[in-house]
Amino acid sequence: MHRLALLLVLLLAACATHSMMVVPATQWQPKDPALQEKARVLRQVSRSVGEAAARECRRRLRSANCDFVILVDPSSKAPANAFLTLDEDGRPLIIFTQPMIASAQNAEEMAFVMGHEVAHHILGHIARQAENSRESARIFGELAREQGKDDAGVESAQALGAEVGAQNYTREFELEADRLGTKITHAAGYDPLVGMVFFQRIPDPGDRFLATHPPNAKRVEVVLQTARQLGLR
Ligand SMILES: [Zn+2]
């Protein structure tokens, strides 16, 4: 059953001072006519990708929460973004910001982005990233202690370790999510090769240390490889 109220306030753990009003994609009614059409496409995509994702999720993980909820942050001032978070019951929430929806050129792009986000959940990335971050914080802290740092020094080494641990692995997770996301997009009836064109519009993070996303060229390569395995072109 849907326990979400029409509007709910999410306090994001990463940024405690930032609260966000979100609305279920099924109930989002923007005033702008151009956005109304996109809202209609989003509802359709949410249904097909949600079903394909739930099938893949249940097939792989018997005990996980596979009941995906697609939400919209209707603020036009939010950055163009889509991301996964979990509610207090561990239910996966995929949040699309209004500018992200506005920037999608077609249903395939929306499906591709959604497929990528649901894949993060199916692959257990939130828990795995937290684990990597804790482990890296522990190692950095130990090294600082061995070097004779005081408590404050150890603490700041741990904080840096947590950040490095989280970010270092994020790039790997992004490629894993692109791979499974491509399969889910295809299973939902959308062409991932059309959907991935959206990579061309997001800034390329290149190959920097601490870049949270892999370079776009690498992501395109992973999608093409997966599409070949699926027999698409
Ligand atoms: Zn991602």
Tab-separated table of C-alpha atoms and ligand atoms in Angstrom:
chain	number	residue	atom	x	y	z
A	1	MET	CA	0.000	0.000	0.000
A	2	HIS	CA	1.062	3.560	-0.625
A	3	ARG	CA	1.949	5.083	2.690
A	4	LEU	CA	3.259	8.288	1.129
A	5	ALA	CA	1.274	11.415	1.702
A	6	LEU	CA	0.773	13.821	-1.177
A	7	LEU	CA	3.730	15.799	-0.036
A	8	LEU	CA	6.495	14.582	2.124
A	9	VAL	CA	9.517	16.263	3.480
A	10	LEU	CA	12.737	14.385	3.088
A	11	LEU	CA	15.679	15.249	5.202
A	12	LEU	CA	18.651	14.065	3.269
A	13	ALA	CA	21.279	12.533	5.476
A	14	ALA	CA	24.104	13.966	3.379
A	15	CYS	CA	22.992	17.502	3.992
A	16	ALA	CA	20.980	17.892	7.162
A	17	THR	CA	20.092	21.544	6.674
A	18	HIS	CA	18.546	20.955	3.280
A	19	SER	CA	14.961	19.813	3.269
A	20	MET	CA	13.154	18.983	0.091
A	21	MET	CA	9.472	18.812	-0.787
A	22	VAL	CA	8.729	15.942	-3.104
A	23	VAL	CA	5.553	14.659	-4.732
A	24	PRO	CA	4.847	11.183	-6.187
A	25	ALA	CA	5.336	11.181	-9.988
A	26	THR	CA	1.770	9.848	-10.342
A	27	GLN	CA	0.410	12.997	-8.676
A	28	TRP	CA	2.679	15.680	-10.098
A	29	GLN	CA	0.684	18.289	-12.012
A	30	PRO	CA	2.889	21.098	-13.291
A	31	LYS	CA	1.221	24.291	-14.594
A	32	ASP	CA	3.518	24.742	-17.601
A	33	PRO	CA	1.948	22.936	-20.641
A	34	ALA	CA	5.364	21.754	-21.922
A	35	LEU	CA	6.019	20.171	-18.533
A	36	GLN	CA	2.526	18.619	-18.440
A	37	GLU	CA	3.475	16.531	-21.473
A	38	LYS	CA	6.732	15.496	-19.783
A	39	ALA	CA	4.797	14.625	-16.604
A	40	ARG	CA	2.645	12.297	-18.706
A	41	VAL	CA	5.748	10.635	-20.205
A	42	LEU	CA	7.282	10.355	-16.733
A	43	ARG	CA	4.206	8.506	-15.408
A	44	GLN	CA	4.380	6.057	-18.306
A	45	VAL	CA	8.122	5.513	-17.917
A	46	SER	CA	7.752	5.123	-14.129
A	47	ARG	CA	5.240	2.341	-14.644
A	48	SER	CA	7.242	0.342	-17.217
A	49	VAL	CA	10.677	0.856	-15.690
A	50	GLY	CA	9.262	0.321	-12.177
A	51	GLU	CA	7.835	-3.053	-13.234
A	52	ALA	CA	10.987	-4.171	-15.074
A	53	ALA	CA	13.098	-3.066	-12.102
A	54	ALA	CA	10.916	-4.902	-9.571
A	55	ARG	CA	11.179	-8.108	-11.645
A	56	GLU	CA	14.976	-7.865	-11.847
A	57	CYS	CA	15.199	-6.914	-8.162
A	58	ARG	CA	13.079	-9.888	-6.983
A	59	ARG	CA	14.917	-12.278	-9.274
A	60	ARG	CA	18.274	-11.284	-7.776
A	61	LEU	CA	17.402	-10.500	-4.183
A	62	ARG	CA	14.720	-12.442	-2.380
A	63	SER	CA	14.612	-10.350	0.757
A	64	ALA	CA	15.214	-6.821	-0.532
A	65	ASN	CA	12.596	-4.108	-0.771
A	66	CYS	CA	11.783	-4.002	-4.498
A	67	ASP	CA	8.846	-1.658	-4.247
A	68	PHE	CA	10.215	1.362	-6.133
A	69	VAL	CA	8.604	4.758	-5.690
A	70	ILE	CA	9.291	7.511	-8.230
A	71	LEU	CA	9.114	11.017	-6.793
A	72	VAL	CA	9.472	14.516	-8.222
A	73	ASP	CA	11.149	17.518	-6.621
A	74	PRO	CA	8.984	20.155	-8.361
A	75	SER	CA	11.294	23.102	-7.637
A	76	SER	CA	12.565	24.755	-10.824
A	77	LYS	CA	15.597	25.970	-8.852
A	78	ALA	CA	16.897	22.486	-8.029
A	79	PRO	CA	19.912	21.293	-10.048
A	80	ALA	CA	19.123	18.873	-12.916
A	81	ASN	CA	19.527	15.598	-11.069
A	82	ALA	CA	18.065	12.186	-10.353
A	83	PHE	CA	19.085	10.099	-7.388
A	84	LEU	CA	18.274	7.150	-5.190
A	85	THR	CA	17.567	7.274	-1.490
A	86	LEU	CA	15.811	4.979	0.972
A	87	ASP	CA	12.933	5.822	3.305
A	88	GLU	CA	12.995	4.723	6.945
A	89	ASP	CA	11.545	1.321	5.994
A	90	GLY	CA	14.291	0.740	3.423
A	91	ARG	CA	11.974	1.328	0.500
A	92	PRO	CA	13.824	2.641	-2.582
A	93	LEU	CA	12.847	6.170	-3.606
A	94	ILE	CA	14.016	7.572	-6.940
A	95	ILE	CA	13.828	11.353	-6.992
A	96	PHE	CA	13.826	13.331	-10.246
A	97	THR	CA	14.202	17.092	-10.036
A	98	GLN	CA	11.988	19.234	-12.257
A	99	PRO	CA	14.967	20.566	-14.325
A	100	MET	CA	16.088	16.956	-14.909
A	101	ILE	CA	12.650	16.070	-16.284
A	102	ALA	CA	12.571	19.258	-18.367
A	103	SER	CA	15.969	18.444	-19.885
A	104	ALA	CA	15.027	14.897	-20.981
A	105	GLN	CA	14.490	14.956	-24.749
A	106	ASN	CA	12.328	11.839	-24.927
A	107	ALA	CA	10.919	8.863	-22.984
A	108	GLU	CA	14.066	6.825	-23.700
A	109	GLU	CA	16.282	9.313	-21.865
A	110	MET	CA	13.963	9.360	-18.855
A	111	ALA	CA	13.858	5.555	-18.867
A	112	PHE	CA	17.643	5.340	-19.117
A	113	VAL	CA	18.192	7.664	-16.148
A	114	MET	CA	15.550	5.805	-14.129
A	115	GLY	CA	17.065	2.443	-15.100
A	116	HIS	CA	20.449	3.650	-13.849
A	117	GLU	CA	19.022	4.786	-10.482
A	118	VAL	CA	17.013	1.601	-9.825
A	119	ALA	CA	20.165	-0.383	-10.695
A	120	HIS	CA	22.027	1.375	-7.852
A	121	HIS	CA	19.431	-0.067	-5.462
A	122	ILE	CA	19.408	-3.584	-6.932
A	123	LEU	CA	23.220	-3.633	-6.711
A	124	GLY	CA	23.100	-2.571	-3.038
A	125	HIS	CA	25.288	0.483	-3.665
A	126	ILE	CA	24.107	2.612	-0.727
A	127	ALA	CA	25.131	-0.038	1.806
A	128	ARG	CA	28.317	-0.936	-0.087
A	129	GLN	CA	29.394	2.681	-0.319
A	130	ALA	CA	28.809	3.224	3.416
A	131	GLU	CA	30.873	0.114	4.089
A	132	ASN	CA	33.737	1.294	1.822
A	133	SER	CA	33.655	4.685	3.447
A	134	ARG	CA	33.855	3.241	6.996
A	135	GLU	CA	36.703	0.931	6.027
A	136	SER	CA	38.705	3.712	4.394
A	137	ALA	CA	38.101	6.017	7.414
A	138	ARG	CA	39.433	3.280	9.703
A	139	ILE	CA	42.616	2.814	7.627
A	140	PHE	CA	43.317	6.565	7.356
A	141	GLY	CA	42.754	6.904	11.121
A	142	GLU	CA	45.168	4.075	11.904
A	143	LEU	CA	47.867	5.538	9.675
A	144	ALA	CA	47.490	8.929	11.355
A	145	ARG	CA	47.746	7.303	14.806
A	146	GLU	CA	50.884	5.393	13.758
A	147	GLN	CA	52.381	8.702	12.664
A	148	GLY	CA	51.793	10.020	16.178
A	149	LYS	CA	48.954	12.438	15.344
A	150	ASP	CA	46.778	13.735	18.221
A	151	ASP	CA	43.035	13.015	18.486
A	152	ALA	CA	42.087	15.962	16.289
A	153	GLY	CA	44.612	14.858	13.658
A	154	VAL	CA	43.296	11.299	13.717
A	155	GLU	CA	39.750	12.576	13.432
A	156	SER	CA	40.459	14.737	10.400
A	157	ALA	CA	42.348	11.836	8.768
A	158	GLN	CA	39.273	9.650	9.347
A	159	ALA	CA	37.015	12.290	7.784
A	160	LEU	CA	39.262	12.502	4.721
A	161	GLY	CA	39.403	8.697	4.549
A	162	ALA	CA	35.613	8.484	4.636
A	163	GLU	CA	35.387	10.899	1.728
A	164	VAL	CA	38.082	9.246	-0.350
A	165	GLY	CA	36.576	5.795	0.328
A	166	ALA	CA	33.111	6.882	-0.750
A	167	GLN	CA	34.218	8.734	-3.862
A	168	ASN	CA	36.794	6.272	-5.052
A	169	TYR	CA	34.256	3.487	-5.260
A	170	THR	CA	31.463	5.646	-6.621
A	171	ARG	CA	33.039	5.613	-10.076
A	172	GLU	CA	33.000	1.830	-10.150
A	173	PHE	CA	29.389	1.819	-8.966
A	174	GLU	CA	28.386	4.264	-11.704
A	175	LEU	CA	29.652	1.918	-14.415
A	176	GLU	CA	27.963	-1.084	-12.748
A	177	ALA	CA	24.707	0.898	-12.612
A	178	ASP	CA	25.077	1.897	-16.289
A	179	ARG	CA	25.500	-1.783	-17.217
A	180	LEU	CA	22.448	-3.065	-15.303
A	181	GLY	CA	20.515	0.132	-16.105
A	182	THR	CA	20.956	-0.574	-19.823
A	183	LYS	CA	19.409	-4.036	-19.359
A	184	ILE	CA	16.479	-2.699	-17.327
A	185	THR	CA	15.820	0.106	-19.834
A	186	HIS	CA	15.697	-2.500	-22.590
A	187	ALA	CA	13.488	-4.876	-20.542
A	188	ALA	CA	11.080	-1.972	-19.937
A	189	GLY	CA	10.669	-1.559	-23.703
A	190	TYR	CA	12.916	1.474	-24.292
A	191	ASP	CA	16.033	1.751	-26.437
A	192	PRO	CA	19.057	2.389	-24.179
A	193	LEU	CA	21.111	3.563	-27.177
A	194	VAL	CA	18.650	6.429	-27.680
A	195	GLY	CA	18.502	7.005	-23.922
A	196	MET	CA	22.230	7.306	-23.437
A	197	VAL	CA	22.365	10.371	-25.697
A	198	PHE	CA	21.708	12.296	-22.486
A	199	PHE	CA	25.379	11.678	-21.541
A	200	GLN	CA	26.262	14.185	-24.240
A	201	ARG	CA	24.451	16.937	-22.383
A	202	ILE	CA	25.890	16.409	-18.924
A	203	PRO	CA	29.307	17.889	-18.205
A	204	ASP	CA	32.101	15.352	-18.555
A	205	PRO	CA	33.923	14.942	-15.233
A	206	GLY	CA	36.990	13.643	-17.062
A	207	ASP	CA	39.506	11.491	-15.304
A	208	ARG	CA	40.219	13.535	-12.177
A	209	PHE	CA	41.078	12.124	-8.775
A	210	LEU	CA	37.981	12.284	-6.576
A	211	ALA	CA	35.686	12.678	-9.581
A	212	THR	CA	32.503	10.969	-8.451
A	213	HIS	CA	31.484	9.969	-11.961
A	214	PRO	CA	33.584	8.150	-14.538
A	215	PRO	CA	34.339	9.978	-17.784
A	216	ASN	CA	31.403	9.966	-20.207
A	217	ALA	CA	33.406	8.103	-22.874
A	218	LYS	CA	33.871	5.194	-20.458
A	219	ARG	CA	30.145	5.193	-19.643
A	220	VAL	CA	29.190	5.168	-23.333
A	221	GLU	CA	31.560	2.239	-23.891
A	222	VAL	CA	29.894	0.235	-21.084
A	223	VAL	CA	26.401	0.905	-22.480
A	224	LEU	CA	27.448	-0.071	-26.026
A	225	GLN	CA	29.067	-3.256	-24.761
A	226	THR	CA	25.932	-4.211	-22.807
A	227	ALA	CA	23.673	-3.354	-25.751
A	228	ARG	CA	25.710	-5.683	-27.975
A	229	GLN	CA	25.257	-8.481	-25.423
A	230	LEU	CA	21.502	-7.847	-25.545
A	231	GLY	CA	21.610	-8.186	-29.327
A	232	LEU	CA	20.762	-4.523	-29.944
A	233	ARG	CA	22.624	-3.424	-33.084
B	1	ZN	ZN	24.679	6.897	-10.527
